[in-house]
JSON list of C-alpha atoms in Angstrom, two decimals:
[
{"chain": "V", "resi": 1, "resn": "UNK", "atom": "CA", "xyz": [-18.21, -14.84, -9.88]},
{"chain": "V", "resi": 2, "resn": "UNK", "atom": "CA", "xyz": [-20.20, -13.42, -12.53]},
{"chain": "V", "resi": 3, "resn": "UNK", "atom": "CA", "xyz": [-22.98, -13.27, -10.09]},
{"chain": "V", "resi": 4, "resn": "UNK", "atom": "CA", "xyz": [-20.82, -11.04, -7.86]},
{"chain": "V", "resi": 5, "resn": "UNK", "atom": "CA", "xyz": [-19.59, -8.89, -10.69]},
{"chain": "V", "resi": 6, "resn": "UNK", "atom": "CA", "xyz": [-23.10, -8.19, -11.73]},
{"chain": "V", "resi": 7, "resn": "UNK", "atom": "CA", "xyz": [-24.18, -7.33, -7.78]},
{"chain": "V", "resi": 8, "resn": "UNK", "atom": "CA", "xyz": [-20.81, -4.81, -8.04]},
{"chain": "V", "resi": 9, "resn": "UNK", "atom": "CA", "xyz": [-21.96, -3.20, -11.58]},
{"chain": "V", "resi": 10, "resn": "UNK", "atom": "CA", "xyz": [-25.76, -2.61, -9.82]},
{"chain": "V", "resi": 11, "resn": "UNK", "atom": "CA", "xyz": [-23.88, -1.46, -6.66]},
{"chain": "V", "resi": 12, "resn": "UNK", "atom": "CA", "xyz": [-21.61, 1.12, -9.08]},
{"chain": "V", "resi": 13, "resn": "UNK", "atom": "CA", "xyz": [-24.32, 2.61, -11.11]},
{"chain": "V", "resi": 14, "resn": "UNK", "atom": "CA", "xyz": [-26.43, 2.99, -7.77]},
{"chain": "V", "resi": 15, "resn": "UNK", "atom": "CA", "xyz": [-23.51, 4.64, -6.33]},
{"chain": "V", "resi": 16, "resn": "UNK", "atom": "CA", "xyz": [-23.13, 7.23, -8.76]},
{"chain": "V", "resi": 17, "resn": "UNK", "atom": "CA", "xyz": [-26.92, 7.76, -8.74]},
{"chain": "V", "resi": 18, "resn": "UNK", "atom": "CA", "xyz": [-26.71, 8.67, -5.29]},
{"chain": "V", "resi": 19, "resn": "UNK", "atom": "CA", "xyz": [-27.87, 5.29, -3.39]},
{"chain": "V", "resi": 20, "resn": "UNK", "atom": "CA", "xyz": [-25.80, 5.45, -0.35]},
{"chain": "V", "resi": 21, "resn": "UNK", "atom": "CA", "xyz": [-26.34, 1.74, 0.81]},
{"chain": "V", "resi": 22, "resn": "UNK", "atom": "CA", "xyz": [-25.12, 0.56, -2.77]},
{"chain": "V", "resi": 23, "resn": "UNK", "atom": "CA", "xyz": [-22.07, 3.04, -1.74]},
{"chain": "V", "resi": 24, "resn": "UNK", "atom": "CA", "xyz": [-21.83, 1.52, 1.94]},
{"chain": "V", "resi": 25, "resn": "UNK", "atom": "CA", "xyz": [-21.90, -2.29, -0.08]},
{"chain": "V", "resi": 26, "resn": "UNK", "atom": "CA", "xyz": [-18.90, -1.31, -2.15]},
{"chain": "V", "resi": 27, "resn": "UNK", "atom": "CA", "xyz": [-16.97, -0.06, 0.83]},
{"chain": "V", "resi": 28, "resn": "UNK", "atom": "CA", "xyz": [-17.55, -3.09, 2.58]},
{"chain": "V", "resi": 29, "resn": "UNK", "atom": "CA", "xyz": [-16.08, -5.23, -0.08]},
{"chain": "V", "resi": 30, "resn": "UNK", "atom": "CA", "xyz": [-13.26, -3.04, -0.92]},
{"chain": "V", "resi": 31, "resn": "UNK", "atom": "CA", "xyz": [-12.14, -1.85, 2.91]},
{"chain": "V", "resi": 32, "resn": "UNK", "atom": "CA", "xyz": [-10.10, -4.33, 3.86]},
{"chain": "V", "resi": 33, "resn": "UNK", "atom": "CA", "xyz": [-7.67, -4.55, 0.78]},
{"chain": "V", "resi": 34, "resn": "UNK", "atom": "CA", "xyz": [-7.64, -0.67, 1.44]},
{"chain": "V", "resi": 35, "resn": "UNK", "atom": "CA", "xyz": [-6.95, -0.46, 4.69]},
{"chain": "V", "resi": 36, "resn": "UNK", "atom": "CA", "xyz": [-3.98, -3.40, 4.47]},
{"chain": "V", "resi": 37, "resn": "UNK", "atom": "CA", "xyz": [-2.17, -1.61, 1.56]},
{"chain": "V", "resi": 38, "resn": "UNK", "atom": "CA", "xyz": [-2.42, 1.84, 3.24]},
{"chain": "V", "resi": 39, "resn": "UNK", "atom": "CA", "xyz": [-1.78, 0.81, 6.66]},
{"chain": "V", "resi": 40, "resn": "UNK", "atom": "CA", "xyz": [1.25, -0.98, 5.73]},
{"chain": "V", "resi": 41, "resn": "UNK", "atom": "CA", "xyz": [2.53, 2.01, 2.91]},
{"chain": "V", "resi": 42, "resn": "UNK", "atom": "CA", "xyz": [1.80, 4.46, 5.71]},
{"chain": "V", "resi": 43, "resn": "UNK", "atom": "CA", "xyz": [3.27, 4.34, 9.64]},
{"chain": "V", "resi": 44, "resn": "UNK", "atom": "CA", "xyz": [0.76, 6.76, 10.93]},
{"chain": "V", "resi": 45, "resn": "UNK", "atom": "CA", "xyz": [-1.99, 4.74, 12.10]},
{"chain": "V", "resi": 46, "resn": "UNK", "atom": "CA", "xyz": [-3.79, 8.60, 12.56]},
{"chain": "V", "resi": 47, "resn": "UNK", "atom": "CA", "xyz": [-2.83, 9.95, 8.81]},
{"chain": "V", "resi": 48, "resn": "UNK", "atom": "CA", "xyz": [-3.81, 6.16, 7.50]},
{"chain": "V", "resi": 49, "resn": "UNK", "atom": "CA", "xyz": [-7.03, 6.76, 8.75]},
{"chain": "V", "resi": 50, "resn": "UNK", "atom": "CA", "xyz": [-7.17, 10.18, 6.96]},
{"chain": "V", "resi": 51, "resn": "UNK", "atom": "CA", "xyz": [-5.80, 9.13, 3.36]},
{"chain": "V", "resi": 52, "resn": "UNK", "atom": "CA", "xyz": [-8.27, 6.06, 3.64]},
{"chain": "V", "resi": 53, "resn": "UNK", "atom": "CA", "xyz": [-11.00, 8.68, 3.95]},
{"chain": "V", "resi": 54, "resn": "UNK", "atom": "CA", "xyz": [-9.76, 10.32, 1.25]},
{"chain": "V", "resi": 55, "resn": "UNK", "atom": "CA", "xyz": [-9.48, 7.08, -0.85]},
{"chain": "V", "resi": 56, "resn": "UNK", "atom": "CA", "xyz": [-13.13, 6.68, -0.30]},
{"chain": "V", "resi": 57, "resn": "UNK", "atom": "CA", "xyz": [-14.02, 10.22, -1.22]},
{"chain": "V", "resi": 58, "resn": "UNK", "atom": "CA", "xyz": [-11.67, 9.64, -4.48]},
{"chain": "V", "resi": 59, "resn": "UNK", "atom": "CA", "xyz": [-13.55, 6.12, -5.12]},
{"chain": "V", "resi": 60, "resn": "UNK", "atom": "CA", "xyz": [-17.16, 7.67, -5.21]},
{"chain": "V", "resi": 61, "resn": "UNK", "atom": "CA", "xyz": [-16.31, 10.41, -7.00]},
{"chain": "V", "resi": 62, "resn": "UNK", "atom": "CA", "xyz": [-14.32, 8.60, -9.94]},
{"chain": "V", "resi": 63, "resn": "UNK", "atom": "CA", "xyz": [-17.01, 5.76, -10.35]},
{"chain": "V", "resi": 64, "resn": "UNK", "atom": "CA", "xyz": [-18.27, 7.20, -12.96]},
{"chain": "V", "resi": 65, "resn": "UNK", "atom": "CA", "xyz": [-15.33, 6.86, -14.65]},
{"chain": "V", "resi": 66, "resn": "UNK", "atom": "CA", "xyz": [-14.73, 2.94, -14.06]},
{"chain": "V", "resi": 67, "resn": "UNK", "atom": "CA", "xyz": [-14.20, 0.52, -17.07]},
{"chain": "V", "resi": 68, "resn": "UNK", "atom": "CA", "xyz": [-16.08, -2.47, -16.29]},
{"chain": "V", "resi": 69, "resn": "UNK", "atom": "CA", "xyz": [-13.30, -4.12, -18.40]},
{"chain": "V", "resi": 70, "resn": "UNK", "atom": "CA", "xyz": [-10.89, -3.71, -15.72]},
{"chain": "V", "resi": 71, "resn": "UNK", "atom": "CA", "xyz": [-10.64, -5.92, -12.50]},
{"chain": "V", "resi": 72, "resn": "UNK", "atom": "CA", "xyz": [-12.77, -3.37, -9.91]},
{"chain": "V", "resi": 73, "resn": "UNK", "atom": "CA", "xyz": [-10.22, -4.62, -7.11]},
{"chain": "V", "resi": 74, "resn": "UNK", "atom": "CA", "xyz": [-7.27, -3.21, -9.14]},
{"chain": "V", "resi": 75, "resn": "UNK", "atom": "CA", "xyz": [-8.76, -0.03, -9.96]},
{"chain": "V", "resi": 76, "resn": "UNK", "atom": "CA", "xyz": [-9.69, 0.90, -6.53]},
{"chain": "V", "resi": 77, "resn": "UNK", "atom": "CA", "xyz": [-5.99, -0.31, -5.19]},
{"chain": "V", "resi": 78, "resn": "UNK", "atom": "CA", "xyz": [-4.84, 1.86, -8.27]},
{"chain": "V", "resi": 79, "resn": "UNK", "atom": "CA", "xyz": [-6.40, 5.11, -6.48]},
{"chain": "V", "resi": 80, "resn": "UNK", "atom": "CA", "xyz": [-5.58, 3.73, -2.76]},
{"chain": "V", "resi": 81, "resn": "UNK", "atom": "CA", "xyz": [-1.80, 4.41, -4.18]},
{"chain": "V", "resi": 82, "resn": "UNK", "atom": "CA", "xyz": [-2.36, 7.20, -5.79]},
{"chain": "V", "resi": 83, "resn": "UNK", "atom": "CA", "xyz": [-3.86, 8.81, -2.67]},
{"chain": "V", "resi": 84, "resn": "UNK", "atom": "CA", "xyz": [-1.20, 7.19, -0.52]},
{"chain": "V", "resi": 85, "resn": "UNK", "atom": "CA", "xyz": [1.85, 8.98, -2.77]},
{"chain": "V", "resi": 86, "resn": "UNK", "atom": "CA", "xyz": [-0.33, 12.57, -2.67]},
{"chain": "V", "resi": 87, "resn": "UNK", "atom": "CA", "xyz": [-0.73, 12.47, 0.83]},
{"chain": "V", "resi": 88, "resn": "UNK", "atom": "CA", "xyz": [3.47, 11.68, 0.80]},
{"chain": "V", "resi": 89, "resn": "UNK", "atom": "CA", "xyz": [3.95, 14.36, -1.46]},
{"chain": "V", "resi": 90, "resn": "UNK", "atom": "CA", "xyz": [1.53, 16.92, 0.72]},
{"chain": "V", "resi": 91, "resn": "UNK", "atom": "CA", "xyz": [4.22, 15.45, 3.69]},
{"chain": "V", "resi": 92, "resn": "UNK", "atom": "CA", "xyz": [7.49, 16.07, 2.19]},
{"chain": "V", "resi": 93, "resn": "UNK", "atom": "CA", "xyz": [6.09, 19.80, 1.30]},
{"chain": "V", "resi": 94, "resn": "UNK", "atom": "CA", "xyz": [4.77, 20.13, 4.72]},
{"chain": "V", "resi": 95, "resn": "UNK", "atom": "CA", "xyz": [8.56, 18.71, 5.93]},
{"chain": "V", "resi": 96, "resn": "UNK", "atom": "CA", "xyz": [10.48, 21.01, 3.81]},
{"chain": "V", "resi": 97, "resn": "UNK", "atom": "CA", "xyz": [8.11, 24.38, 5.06]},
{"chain": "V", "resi": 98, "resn": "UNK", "atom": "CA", "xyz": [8.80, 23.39, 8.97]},
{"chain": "V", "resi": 99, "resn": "UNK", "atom": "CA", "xyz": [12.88, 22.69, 8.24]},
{"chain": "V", "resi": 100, "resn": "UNK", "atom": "CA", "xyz": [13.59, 25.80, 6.72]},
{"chain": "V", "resi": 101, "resn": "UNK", "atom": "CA", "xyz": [11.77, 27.52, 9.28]},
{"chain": "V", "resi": 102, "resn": "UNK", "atom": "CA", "xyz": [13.85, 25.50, 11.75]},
{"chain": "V", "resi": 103, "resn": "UNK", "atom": "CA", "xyz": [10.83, 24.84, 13.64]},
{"chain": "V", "resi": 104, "resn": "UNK", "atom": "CA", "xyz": [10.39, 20.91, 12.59]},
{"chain": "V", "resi": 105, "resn": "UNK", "atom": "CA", "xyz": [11.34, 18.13, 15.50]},
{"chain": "V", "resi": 106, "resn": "UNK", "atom": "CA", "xyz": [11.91, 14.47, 14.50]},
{"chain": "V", "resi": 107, "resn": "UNK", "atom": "CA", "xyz": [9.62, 12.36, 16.32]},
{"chain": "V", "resi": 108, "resn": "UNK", "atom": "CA", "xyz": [10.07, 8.80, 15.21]},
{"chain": "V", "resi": 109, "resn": "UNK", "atom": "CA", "xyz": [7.29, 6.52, 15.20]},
{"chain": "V", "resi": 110, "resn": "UNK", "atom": "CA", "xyz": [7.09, 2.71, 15.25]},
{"chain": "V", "resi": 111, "resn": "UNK", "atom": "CA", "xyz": [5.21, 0.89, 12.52]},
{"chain": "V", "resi": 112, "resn": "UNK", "atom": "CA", "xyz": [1.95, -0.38, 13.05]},
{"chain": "V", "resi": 113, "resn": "UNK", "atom": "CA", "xyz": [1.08, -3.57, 11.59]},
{"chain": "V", "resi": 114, "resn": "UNK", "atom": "CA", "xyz": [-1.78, -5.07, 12.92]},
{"chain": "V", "resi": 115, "resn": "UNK", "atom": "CA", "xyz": [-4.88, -6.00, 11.44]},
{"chain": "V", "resi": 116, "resn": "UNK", "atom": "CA", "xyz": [-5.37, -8.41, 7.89]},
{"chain": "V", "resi": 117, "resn": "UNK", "atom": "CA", "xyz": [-2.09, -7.27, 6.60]},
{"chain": "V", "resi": 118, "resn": "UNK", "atom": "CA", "xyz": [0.55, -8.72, 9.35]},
{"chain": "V", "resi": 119, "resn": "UNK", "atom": "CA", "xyz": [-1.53, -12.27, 9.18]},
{"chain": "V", "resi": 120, "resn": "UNK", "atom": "CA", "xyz": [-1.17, -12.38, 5.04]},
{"chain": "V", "resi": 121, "resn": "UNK", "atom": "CA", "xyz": [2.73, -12.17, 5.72]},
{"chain": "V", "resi": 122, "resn": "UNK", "atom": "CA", "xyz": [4.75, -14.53, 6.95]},
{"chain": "V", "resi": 123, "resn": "UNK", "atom": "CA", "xyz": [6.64, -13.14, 9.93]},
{"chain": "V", "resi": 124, "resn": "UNK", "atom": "CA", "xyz": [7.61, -10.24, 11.62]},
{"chain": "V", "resi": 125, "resn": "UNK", "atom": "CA", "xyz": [10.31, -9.91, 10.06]},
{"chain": "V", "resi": 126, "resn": "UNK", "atom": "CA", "xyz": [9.62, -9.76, 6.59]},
{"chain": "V", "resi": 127, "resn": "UNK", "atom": "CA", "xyz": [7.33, -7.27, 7.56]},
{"chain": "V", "resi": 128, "resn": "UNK", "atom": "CA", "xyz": [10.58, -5.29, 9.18]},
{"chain": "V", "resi": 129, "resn": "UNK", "atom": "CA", "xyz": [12.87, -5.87, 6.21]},
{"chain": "V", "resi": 130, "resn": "UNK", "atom": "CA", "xyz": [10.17, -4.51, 3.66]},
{"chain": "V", "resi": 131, "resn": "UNK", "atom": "CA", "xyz": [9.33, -1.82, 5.68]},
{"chain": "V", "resi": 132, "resn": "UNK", "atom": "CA", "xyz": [12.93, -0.57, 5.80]},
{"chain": "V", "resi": 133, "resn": "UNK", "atom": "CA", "xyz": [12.51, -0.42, 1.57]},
{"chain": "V", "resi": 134, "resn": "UNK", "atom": "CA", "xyz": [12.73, 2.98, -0.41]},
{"chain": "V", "resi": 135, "resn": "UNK", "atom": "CA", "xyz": [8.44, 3.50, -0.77]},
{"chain": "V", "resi": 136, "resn": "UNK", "atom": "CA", "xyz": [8.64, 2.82, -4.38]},
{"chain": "V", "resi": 137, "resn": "UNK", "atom": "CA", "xyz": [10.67, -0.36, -3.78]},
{"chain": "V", "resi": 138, "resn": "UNK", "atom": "CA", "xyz": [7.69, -1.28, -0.89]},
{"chain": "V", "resi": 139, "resn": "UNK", "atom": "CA", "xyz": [5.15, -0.47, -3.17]},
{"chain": "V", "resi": 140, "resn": "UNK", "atom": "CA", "xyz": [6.06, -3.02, -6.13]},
{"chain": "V", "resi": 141, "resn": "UNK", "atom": "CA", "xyz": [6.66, -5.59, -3.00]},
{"chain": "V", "resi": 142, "resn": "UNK", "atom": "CA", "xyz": [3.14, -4.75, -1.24]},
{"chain": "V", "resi": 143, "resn": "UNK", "atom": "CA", "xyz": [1.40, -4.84, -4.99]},
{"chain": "V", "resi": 144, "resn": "UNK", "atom": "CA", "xyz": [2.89, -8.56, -6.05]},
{"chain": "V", "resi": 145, "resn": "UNK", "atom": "CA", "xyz": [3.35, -10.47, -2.95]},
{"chain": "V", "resi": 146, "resn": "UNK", "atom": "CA", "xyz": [0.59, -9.01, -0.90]},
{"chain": "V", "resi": 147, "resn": "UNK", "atom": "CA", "xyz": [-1.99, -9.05, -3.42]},
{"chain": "V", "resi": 148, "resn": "UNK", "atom": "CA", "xyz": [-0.49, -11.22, -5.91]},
{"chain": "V", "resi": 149, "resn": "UNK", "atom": "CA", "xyz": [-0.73, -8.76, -9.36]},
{"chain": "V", "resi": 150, "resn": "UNK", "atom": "CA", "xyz": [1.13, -9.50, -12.44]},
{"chain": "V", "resi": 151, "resn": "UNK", "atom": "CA", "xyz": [3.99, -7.28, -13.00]},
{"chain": "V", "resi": 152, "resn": "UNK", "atom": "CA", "xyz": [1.30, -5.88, -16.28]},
{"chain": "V", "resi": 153, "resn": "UNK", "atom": "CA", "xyz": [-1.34, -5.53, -13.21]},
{"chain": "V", "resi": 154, "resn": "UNK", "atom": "CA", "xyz": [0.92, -3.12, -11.30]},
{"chain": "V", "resi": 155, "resn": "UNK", "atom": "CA", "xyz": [2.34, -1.49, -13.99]},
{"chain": "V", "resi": 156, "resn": "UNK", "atom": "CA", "xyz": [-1.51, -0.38, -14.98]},
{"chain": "V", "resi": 157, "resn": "UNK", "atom": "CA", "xyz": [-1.90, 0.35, -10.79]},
{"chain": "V", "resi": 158, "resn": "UNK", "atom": "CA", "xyz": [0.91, 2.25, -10.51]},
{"chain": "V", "resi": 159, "resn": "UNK", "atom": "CA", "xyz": [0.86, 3.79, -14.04]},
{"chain": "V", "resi": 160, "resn": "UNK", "atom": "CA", "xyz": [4.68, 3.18, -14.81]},
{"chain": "V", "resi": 161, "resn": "UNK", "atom": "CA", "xyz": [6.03, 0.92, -17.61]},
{"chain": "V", "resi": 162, "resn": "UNK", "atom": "CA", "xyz": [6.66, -2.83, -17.03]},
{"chain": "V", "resi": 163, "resn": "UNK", "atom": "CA", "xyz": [10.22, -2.85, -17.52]},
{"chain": "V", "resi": 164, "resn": "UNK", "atom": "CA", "xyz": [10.03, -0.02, -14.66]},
{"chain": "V", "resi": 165, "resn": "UNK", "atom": "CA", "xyz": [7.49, -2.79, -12.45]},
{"chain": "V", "resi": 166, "resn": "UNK", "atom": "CA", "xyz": [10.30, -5.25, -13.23]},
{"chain": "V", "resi": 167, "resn": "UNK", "atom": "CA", "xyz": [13.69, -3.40, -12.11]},
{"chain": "V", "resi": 168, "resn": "UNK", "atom": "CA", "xyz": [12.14, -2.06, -8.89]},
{"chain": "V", "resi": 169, "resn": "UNK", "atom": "CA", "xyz": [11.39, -5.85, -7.87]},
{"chain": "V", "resi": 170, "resn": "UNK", "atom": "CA", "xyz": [14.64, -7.17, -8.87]},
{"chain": "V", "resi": 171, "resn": "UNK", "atom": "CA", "xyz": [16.25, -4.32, -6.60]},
{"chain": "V", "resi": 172, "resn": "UNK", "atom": "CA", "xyz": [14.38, -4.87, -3.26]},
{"chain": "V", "resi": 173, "resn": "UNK", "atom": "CA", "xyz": [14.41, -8.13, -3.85]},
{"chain": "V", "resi": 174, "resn": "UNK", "atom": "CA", "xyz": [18.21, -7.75, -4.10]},
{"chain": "V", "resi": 175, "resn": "UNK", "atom": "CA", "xyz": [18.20, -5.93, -1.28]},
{"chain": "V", "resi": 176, "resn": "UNK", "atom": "CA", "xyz": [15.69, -7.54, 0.72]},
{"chain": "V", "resi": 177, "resn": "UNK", "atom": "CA", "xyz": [18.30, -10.54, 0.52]},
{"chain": "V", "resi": 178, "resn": "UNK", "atom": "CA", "xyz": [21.35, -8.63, 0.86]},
{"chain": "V", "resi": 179, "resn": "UNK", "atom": "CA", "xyz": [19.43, -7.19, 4.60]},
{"chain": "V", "resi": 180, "resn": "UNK", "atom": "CA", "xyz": [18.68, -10.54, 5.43]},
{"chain": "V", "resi": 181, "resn": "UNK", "atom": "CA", "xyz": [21.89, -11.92, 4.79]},
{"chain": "V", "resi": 182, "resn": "UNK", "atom": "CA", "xyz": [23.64, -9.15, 6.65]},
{"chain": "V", "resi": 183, "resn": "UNK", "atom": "CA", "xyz": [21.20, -9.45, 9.30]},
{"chain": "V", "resi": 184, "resn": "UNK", "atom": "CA", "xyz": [21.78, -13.73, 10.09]},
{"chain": "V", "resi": 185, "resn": "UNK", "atom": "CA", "xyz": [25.25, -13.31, 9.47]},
{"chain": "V", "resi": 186, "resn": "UNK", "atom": "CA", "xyz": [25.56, -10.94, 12.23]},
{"chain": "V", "resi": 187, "resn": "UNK", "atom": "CA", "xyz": [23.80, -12.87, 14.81]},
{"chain": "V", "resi": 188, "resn": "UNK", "atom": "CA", "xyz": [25.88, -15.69, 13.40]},
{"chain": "V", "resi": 189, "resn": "UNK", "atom": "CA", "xyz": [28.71, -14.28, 14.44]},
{"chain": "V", "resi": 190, "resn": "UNK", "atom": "CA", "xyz": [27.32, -12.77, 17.47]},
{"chain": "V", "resi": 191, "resn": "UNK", "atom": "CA", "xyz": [26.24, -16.22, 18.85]},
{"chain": "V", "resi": 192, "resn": "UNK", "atom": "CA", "xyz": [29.78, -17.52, 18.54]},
{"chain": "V", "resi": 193, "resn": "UNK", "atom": "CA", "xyz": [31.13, -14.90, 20.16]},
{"chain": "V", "resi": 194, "resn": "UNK", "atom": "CA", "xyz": [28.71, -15.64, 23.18]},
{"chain": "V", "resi": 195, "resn": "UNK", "atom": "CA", "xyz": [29.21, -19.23, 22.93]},
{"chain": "V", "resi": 196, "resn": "UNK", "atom": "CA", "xyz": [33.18, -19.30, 24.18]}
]
């Protein structure tokens, strides 16, 4: 571990030096946990693909101002989310321009889940239910049962107080149960109602 951390540190300070291979290392150990987080935040396989660009672009340009204190993988998940909500933001303004000009048309698009983040969770479903969360309610979820943070680790990631960290989970959790519960009960009742 310390041997890796040391290799990362190297890899950092040849970064902001301009080494592009110590660049291309870091990407290689940090792409997957970016592309999982943004791919499931974002439906848009297309857009995903854009914001993780501009995660990357973020990354090397703020390495200089990484504290080697702080766990590297939570830092760069820190700006993945942070680049995530702009591009959201940039979205809803985007949105609100075409409505008013009467000129927007709802296209709906299914999820796309495929890749390292559908085989970390445990069914399809779950996936469904958590995607039908309020974004800051799938954000807390992603952070602590995805990745596994503290509720301290994603209140640092998402720059929001613990308490905050702490409410948001207890409310999709709530409702992540309250979904599910709806959900059996109604095929409950729909499977006796087939049965007779």
């Amino acid at each position: 571990m310390e041997q890796e951390n040391e290799e990362l540190l190297e890899n950092i300070r040849r970064s902001i030096a301009g080494d592009r291979e110590a660049f291309a290392r870091i990407y290689d150990c940090t792409v997957r946990d970016v592309t999982g987080t943004v791919r499931f935040l974002l439906e848009d396989r297309a857009s995903a693909e854009d914001v993780i660009q501009e995660i990357y672009i973020e990354i090397y340009k703020s390495l200089p101002k990484f504290n080697p204190a702080r766990s590297f993988r939570s830092w760069v998940i820190g700006i993945a989310i942070r680049q995530v909500n702009n591009y959201r933001r940039r979205r809803w303004r985007l949105f609100r321009l075409l409505a008013k000009n009467q000129q927007y048309t709802s296209q709906e698009t299914e999820p796309d889940f495929s890749g390292e983040v559908a085989d970390r969770l445990d069914s399809l479903e779950v996936i469904r239910l958590v995607d039908n969360l309020p974004y800051k309610y799938k954000q807390v979820i992603v952070l602590r049962y995805l990745y596994e943070y503290s509720q301290e680790e994603i209140a640092r990631i998402l720059d929001i107080p613990v308490g905050t960290v702490k409410s948001r989970l207890h409310f999709a959790l709530e409702k992540l149960r309250n979904i599910s519960y709806t959900n059996a009960y109604s095929l409950g009742k729909a499977g006796e109602s087939h049965g007779h």
